[in-house]
Short mmCIF file of C-alpha atoms and ligand atoms in Angstrom, two decimals:
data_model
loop_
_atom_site.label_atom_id
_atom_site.label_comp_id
_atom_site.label_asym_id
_atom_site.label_seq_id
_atom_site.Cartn_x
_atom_site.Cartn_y
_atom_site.Cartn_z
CA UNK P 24 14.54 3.81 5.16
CA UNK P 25 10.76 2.79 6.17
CA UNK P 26 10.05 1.10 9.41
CA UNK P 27 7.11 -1.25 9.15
CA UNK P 28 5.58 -3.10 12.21
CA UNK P 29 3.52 -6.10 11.81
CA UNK P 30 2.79 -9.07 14.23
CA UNK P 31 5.08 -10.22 16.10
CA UNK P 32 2.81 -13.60 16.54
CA UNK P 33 -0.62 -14.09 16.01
CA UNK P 34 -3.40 -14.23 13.30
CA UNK P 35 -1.76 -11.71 10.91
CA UNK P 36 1.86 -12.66 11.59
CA UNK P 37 2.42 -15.26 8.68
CA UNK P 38 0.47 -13.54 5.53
CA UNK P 39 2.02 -9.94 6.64
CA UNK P 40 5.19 -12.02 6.21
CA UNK P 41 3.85 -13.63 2.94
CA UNK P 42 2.68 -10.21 1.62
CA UNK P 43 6.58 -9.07 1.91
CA UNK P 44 7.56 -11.87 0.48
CA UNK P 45 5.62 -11.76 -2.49
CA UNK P 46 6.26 -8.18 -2.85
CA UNK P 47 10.31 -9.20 -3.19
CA UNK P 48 11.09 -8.14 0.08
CA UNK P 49 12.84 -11.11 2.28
CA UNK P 50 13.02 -11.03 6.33
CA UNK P 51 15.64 -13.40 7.36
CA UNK P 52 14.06 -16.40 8.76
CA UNK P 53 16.27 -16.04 12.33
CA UNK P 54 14.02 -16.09 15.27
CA UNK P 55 11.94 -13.06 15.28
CA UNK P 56 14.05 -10.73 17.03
CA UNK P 57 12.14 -7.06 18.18
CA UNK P 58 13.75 -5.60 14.81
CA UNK P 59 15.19 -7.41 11.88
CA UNK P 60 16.53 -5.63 8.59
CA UNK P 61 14.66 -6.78 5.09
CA UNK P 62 16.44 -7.40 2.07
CA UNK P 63 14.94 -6.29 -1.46
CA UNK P 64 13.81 -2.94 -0.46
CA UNK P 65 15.27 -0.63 2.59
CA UNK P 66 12.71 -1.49 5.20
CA UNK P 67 13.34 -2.66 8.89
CA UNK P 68 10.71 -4.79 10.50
CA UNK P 69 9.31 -4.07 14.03
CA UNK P 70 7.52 -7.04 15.89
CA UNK P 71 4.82 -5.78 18.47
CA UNK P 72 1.54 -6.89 19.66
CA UNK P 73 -1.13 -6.09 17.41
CA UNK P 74 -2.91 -3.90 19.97
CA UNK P 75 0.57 -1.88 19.74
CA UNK P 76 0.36 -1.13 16.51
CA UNK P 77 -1.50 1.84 15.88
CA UNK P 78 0.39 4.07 18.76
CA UNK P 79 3.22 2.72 17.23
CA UNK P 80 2.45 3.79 13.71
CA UNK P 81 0.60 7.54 15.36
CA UNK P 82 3.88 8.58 17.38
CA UNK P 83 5.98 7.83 14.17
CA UNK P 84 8.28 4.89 16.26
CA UNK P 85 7.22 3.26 13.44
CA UNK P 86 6.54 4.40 9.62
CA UNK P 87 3.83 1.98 8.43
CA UNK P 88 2.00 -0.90 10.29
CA UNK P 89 0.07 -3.34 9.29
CA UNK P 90 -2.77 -3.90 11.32
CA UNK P 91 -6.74 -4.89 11.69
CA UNK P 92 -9.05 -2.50 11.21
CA UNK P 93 -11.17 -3.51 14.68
CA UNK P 94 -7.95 -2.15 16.25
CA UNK P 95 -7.76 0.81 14.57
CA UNK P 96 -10.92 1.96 15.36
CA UNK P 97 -10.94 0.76 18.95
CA UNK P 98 -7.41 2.57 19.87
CA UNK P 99 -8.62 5.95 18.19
CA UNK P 100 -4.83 6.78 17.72
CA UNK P 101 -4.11 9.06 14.62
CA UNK P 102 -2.81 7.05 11.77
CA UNK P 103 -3.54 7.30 7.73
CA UNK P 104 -4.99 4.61 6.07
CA UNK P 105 -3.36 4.01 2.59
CA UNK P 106 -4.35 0.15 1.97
CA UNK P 107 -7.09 -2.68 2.41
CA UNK P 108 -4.75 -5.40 2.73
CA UNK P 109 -7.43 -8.74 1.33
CA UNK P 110 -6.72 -10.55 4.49
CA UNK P 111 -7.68 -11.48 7.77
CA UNK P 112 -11.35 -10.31 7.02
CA UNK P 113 -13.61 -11.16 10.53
CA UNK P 114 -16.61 -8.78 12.14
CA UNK P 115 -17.59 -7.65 15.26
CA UNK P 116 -20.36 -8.76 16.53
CA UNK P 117 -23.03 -8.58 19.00
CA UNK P 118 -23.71 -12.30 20.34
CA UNK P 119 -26.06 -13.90 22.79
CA UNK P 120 -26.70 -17.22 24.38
CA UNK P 121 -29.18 -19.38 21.79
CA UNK P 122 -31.60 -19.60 24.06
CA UNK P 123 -32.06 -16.25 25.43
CA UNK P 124 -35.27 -15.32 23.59
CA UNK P 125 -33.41 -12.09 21.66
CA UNK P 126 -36.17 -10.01 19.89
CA UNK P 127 -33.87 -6.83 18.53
CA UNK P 128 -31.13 -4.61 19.68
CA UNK P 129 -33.63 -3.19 22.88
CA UNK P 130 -33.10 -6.91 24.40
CA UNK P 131 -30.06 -5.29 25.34
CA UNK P 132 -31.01 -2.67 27.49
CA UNK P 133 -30.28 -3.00 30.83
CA UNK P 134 -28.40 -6.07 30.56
CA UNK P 135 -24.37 -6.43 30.58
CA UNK P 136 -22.43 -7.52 28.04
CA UNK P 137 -19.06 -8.50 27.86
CA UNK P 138 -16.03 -7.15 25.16
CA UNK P 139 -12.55 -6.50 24.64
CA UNK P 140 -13.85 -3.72 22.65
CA UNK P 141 -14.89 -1.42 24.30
CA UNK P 142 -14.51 1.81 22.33
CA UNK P 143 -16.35 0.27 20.03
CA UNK P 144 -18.99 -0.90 21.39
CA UNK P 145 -20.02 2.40 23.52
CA UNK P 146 -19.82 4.16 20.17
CA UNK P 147 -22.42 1.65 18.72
CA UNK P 148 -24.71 1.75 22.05
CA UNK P 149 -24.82 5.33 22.22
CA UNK P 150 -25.66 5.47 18.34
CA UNK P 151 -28.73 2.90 19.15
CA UNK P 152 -29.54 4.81 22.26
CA UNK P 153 -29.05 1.42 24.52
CA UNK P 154 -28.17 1.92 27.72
CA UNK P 155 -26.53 -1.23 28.46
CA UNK P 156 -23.70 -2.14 30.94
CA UNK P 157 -19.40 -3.15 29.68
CA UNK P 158 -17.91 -5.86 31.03
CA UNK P 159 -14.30 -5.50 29.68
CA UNK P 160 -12.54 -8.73 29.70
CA UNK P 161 -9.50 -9.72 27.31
CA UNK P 162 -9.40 -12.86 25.98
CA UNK P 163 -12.14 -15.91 25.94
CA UNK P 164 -14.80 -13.21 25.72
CA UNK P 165 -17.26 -15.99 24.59
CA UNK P 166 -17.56 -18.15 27.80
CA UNK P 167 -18.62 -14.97 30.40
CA UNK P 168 -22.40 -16.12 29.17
CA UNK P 169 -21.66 -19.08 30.80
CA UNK P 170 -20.10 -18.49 33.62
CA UNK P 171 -23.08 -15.83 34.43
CA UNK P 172 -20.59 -12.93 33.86
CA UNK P 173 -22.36 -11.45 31.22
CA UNK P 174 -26.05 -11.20 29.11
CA UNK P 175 -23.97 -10.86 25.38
CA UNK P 176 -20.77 -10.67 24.25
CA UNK P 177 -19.52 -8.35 21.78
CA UNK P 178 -16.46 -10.20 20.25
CA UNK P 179 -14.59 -10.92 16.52
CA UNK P 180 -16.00 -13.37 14.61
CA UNK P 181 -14.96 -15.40 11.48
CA UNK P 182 -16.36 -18.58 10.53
CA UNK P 183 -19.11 -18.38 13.50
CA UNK P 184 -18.01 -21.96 15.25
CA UNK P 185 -16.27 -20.33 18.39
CA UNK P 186 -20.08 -18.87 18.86
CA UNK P 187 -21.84 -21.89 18.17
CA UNK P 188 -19.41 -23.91 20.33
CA UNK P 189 -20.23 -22.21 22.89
CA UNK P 190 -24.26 -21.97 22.43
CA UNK P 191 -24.30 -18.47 21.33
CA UNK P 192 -26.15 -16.83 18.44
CA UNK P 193 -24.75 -13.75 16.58
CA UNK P 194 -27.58 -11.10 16.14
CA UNK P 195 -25.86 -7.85 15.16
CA UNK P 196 -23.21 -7.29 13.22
CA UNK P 197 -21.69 -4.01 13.76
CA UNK P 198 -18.27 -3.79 12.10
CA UNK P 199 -16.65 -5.48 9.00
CA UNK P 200 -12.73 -6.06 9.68
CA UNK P 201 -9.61 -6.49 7.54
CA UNK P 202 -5.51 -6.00 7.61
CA UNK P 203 -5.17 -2.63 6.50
CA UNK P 204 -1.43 -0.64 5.76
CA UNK P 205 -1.68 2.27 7.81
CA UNK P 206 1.26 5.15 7.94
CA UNK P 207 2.43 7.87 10.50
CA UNK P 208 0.27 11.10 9.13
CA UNK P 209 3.39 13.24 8.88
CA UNK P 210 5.86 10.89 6.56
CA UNK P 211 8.25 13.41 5.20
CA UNK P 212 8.64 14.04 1.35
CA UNK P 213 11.83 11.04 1.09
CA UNK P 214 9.13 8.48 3.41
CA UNK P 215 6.41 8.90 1.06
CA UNK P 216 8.10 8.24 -2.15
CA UNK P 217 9.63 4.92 -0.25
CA UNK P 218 6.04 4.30 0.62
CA UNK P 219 5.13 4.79 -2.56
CA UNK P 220 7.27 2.14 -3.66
CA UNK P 221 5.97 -0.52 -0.97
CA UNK P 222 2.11 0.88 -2.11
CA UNK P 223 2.73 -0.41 -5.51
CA UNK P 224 4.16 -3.74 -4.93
CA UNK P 225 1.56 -4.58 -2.57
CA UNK P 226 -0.74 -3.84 -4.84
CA UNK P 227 0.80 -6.13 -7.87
CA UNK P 228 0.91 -8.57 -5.73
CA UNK P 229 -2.61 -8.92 -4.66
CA UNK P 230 -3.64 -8.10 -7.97
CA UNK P 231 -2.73 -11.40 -8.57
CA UNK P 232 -4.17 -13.50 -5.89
CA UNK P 233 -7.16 -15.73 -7.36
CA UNK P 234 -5.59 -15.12 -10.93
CA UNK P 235 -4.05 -17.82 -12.99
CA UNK P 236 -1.95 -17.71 -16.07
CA UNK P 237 -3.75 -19.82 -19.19
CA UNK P 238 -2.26 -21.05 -22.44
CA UNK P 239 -2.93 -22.99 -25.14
CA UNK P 240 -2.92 -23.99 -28.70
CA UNK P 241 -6.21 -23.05 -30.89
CA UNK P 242 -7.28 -23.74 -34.50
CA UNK P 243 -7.39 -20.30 -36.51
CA UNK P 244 -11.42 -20.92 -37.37
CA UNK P 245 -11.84 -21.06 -33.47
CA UNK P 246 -9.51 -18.02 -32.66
CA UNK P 247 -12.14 -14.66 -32.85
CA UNK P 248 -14.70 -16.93 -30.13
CA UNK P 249 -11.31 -17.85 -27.86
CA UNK P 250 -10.51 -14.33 -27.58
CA UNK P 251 -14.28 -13.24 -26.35
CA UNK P 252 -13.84 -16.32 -23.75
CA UNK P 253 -10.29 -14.90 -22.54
CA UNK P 254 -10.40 -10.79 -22.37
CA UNK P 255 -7.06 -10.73 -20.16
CA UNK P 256 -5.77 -7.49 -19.27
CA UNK P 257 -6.12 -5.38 -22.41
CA UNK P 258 -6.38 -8.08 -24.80
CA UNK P 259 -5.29 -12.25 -25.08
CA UNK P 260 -1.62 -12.34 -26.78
CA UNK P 261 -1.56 -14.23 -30.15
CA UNK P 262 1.09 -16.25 -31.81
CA UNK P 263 1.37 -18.20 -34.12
CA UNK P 264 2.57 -21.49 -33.80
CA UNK P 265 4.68 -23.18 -36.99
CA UNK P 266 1.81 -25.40 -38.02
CA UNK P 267 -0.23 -23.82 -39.86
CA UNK P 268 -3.92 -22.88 -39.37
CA UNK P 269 -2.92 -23.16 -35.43
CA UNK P 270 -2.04 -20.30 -32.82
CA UNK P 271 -1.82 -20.06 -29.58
CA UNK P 272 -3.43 -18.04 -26.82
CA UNK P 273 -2.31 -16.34 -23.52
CA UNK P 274 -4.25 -14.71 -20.94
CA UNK P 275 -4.86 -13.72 -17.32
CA UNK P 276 -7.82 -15.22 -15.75
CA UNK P 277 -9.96 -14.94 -12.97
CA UNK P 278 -9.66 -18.55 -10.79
CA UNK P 279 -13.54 -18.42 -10.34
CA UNK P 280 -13.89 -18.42 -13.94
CA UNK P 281 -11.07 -20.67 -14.94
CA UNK P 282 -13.02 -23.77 -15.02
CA UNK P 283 -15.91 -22.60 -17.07
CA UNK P 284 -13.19 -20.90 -19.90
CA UNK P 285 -11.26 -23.56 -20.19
CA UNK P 286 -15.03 -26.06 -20.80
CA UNK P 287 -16.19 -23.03 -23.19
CA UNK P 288 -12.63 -23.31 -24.90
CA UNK P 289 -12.10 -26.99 -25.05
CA UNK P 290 -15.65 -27.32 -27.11
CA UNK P 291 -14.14 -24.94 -29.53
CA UNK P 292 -11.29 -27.14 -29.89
CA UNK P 293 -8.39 -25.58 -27.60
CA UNK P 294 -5.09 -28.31 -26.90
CA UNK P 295 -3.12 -28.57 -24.73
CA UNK P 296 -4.20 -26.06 -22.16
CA UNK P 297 -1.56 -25.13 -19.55
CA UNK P 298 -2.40 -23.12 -16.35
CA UNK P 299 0.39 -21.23 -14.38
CA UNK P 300 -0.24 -19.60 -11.10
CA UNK P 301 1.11 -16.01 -11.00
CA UNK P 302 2.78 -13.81 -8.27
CA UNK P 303 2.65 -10.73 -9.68
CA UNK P 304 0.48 -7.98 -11.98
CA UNK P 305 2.24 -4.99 -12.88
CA UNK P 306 -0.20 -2.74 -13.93
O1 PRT K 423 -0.74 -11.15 20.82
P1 PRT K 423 -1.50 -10.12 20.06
O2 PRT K 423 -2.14 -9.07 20.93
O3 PRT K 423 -0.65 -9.54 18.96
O4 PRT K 423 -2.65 -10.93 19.28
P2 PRT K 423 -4.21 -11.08 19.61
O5 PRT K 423 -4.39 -12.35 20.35
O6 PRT K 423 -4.79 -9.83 20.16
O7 PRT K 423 -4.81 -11.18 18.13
P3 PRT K 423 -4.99 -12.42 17.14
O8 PRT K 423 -3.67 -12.90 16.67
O9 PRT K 423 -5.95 -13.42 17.70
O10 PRT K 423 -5.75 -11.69 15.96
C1 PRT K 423 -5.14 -10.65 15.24
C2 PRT K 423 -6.17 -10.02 14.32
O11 PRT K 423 -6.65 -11.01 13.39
C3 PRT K 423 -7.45 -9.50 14.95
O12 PRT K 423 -7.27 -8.23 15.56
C4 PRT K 423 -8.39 -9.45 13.76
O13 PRT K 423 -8.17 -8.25 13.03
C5 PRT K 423 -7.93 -10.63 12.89
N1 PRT K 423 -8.83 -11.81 12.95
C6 PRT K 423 -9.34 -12.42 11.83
C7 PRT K 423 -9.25 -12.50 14.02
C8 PRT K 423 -10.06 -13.56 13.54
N2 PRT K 423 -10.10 -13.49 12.19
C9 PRT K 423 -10.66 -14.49 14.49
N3 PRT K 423 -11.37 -15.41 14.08
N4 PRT K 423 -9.01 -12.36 15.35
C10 PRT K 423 -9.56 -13.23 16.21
N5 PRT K 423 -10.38 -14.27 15.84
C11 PRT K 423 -10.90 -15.16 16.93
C12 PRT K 423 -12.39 -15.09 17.21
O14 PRT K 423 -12.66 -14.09 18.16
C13 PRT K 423 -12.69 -16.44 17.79
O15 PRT K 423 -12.42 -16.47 19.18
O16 PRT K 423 -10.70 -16.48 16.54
C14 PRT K 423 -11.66 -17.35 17.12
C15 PRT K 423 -12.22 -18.22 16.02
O17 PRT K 423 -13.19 -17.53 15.27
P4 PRT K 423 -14.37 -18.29 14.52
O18 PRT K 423 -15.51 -17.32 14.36
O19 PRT K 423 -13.82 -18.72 13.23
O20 PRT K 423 -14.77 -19.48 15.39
ZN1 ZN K 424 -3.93 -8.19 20.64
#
């Protein structure tokens, strides 16, 4: 049996939860107790604190984790890195107040700035050669400008309106950031092949996210052009329907292409066109 730790609350809590789920493994819904037993595959789930993750995962109290990659790299524990997980995507960046007059990464010198990241920041300083001053703080990161605690902040960032909100202006980005599966390095030969197993319906199951399902009915003298509109996964399935000269096509699509098939397919004289969204690709 695998023991997995994930979020106990927070930003990654609910899709870690929806990845399981899609992947056919259930957590009961109780109130999120430290450990709770999944059904569907022999897992156990361990809530923690994201920034207890990856010590977690290193010392082997727990098997896998699932965890962003900014705290990874800023708790510099040993763990193996066996998946880009597809969600909760931010960056760290380097921010400063709008009106500061910011004219490239030597602005910094000299001046403080103001992180929960530490780690990672020094790293990126010492890289630049910029000797600039840490202010470690956790949590609302972005108002030290204000409150004179700080020249910059060095903070996660996803849509950019926390900054803004608070009249700051990214400048540098310095990390891209994601949910990544990350496992103890020294699974034995029996945790592996369970991992394995967890790999691969992970992977089926964000294979699928942004792909739909398409059928629909086609006229034969239409067919050859419908099947260079819908390539699917090796090939569109065909079948005929019991009125003749008419068959009818299935494939996978892309949802950022669905729209502009379905146009292409309807001018060619496609009926009744059904869409279906899809939970899994076994590949
Ligand atoms: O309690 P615990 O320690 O477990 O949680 P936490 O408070 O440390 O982390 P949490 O739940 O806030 O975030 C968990 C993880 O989600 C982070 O480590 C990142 O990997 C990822 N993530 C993705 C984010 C964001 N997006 C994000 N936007 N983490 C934080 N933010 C913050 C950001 O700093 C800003 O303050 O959300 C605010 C809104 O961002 P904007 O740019 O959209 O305005
Ligand atoms: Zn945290």
């Amino acid at each position: 049996m695998l023991r997995l730790a994930i979020q106990s609350k927070g930003r990654l809590s609910e899709q870690s939860l929806a990845l399981l789920s899609e992947s056919g493994i259930k957590v009961p819904d109780s109130k999120r107790t430290l450990i709770s037993h999944a059904s569907g595959l022999d897992l156990e789930v361990l809530y923690l604190r994201d920034d207890d993750i990856p010590q977690a995962v290193a010392m082997g109290v727990a098997d896998i984790g699932i965890v962003g990659r900014n705290v990874i790299e800023e708790k510099q524990e040993k763990v193996s890195e066996v998946m880009h997980l597809g969600f909760g995507a931010c960056r760290l960046s380097l921010a400063v107040p709008a009106t500061s007059g910011y004219d490239g990464i030597r602005w910094l010198s000299g001046r403080k700035i103001a992180t929960s990241y530490p780690v990672i920041l020094d790293r990126w300083l010492k890289e630049n050669n910029i000797d600039a001053g840490i202010h470690v703080i956790e949590g609302s990161v972005e108002i030290s400008p204000a409150l004179g605690i700080a020249d910059a902040i060095f903070d996660i960032v996803s849509t950019g309106s926390t900054l803004t909100s608070n009249g700051l202006r990214e400048v540098e980005t310095v990390m891209a950031s994601e949910a990544e599966l990350v496992a103890y390095p020294e699974l034995n030969e029996e945790k592996r092949k369970e991992l394995e197993k967890i790999v691969f319906r992970f992977r089926s199951s964000l294979d699928s996210h942004g792909m739909k399902y398409v059928l629909m009915n086609i006229p034969q003298e239409s067919l050859d052009e419908a099947i260079a509109i819908l390539p699917g996964m090796r090939s569109p399935t065909i079948l005929k329907l019991a009125q003749s000269g008419w068959y009818s096509i299935h494939s996978v699509v892309p949802e950022n292409k669905l729209w502009e098939s379905i146009e292409r397919l309807k001018a060619i004289g496609a009926e009744g066109i059904l869409v279906l969204a899809l939970e899994n690709i076994i590949k």
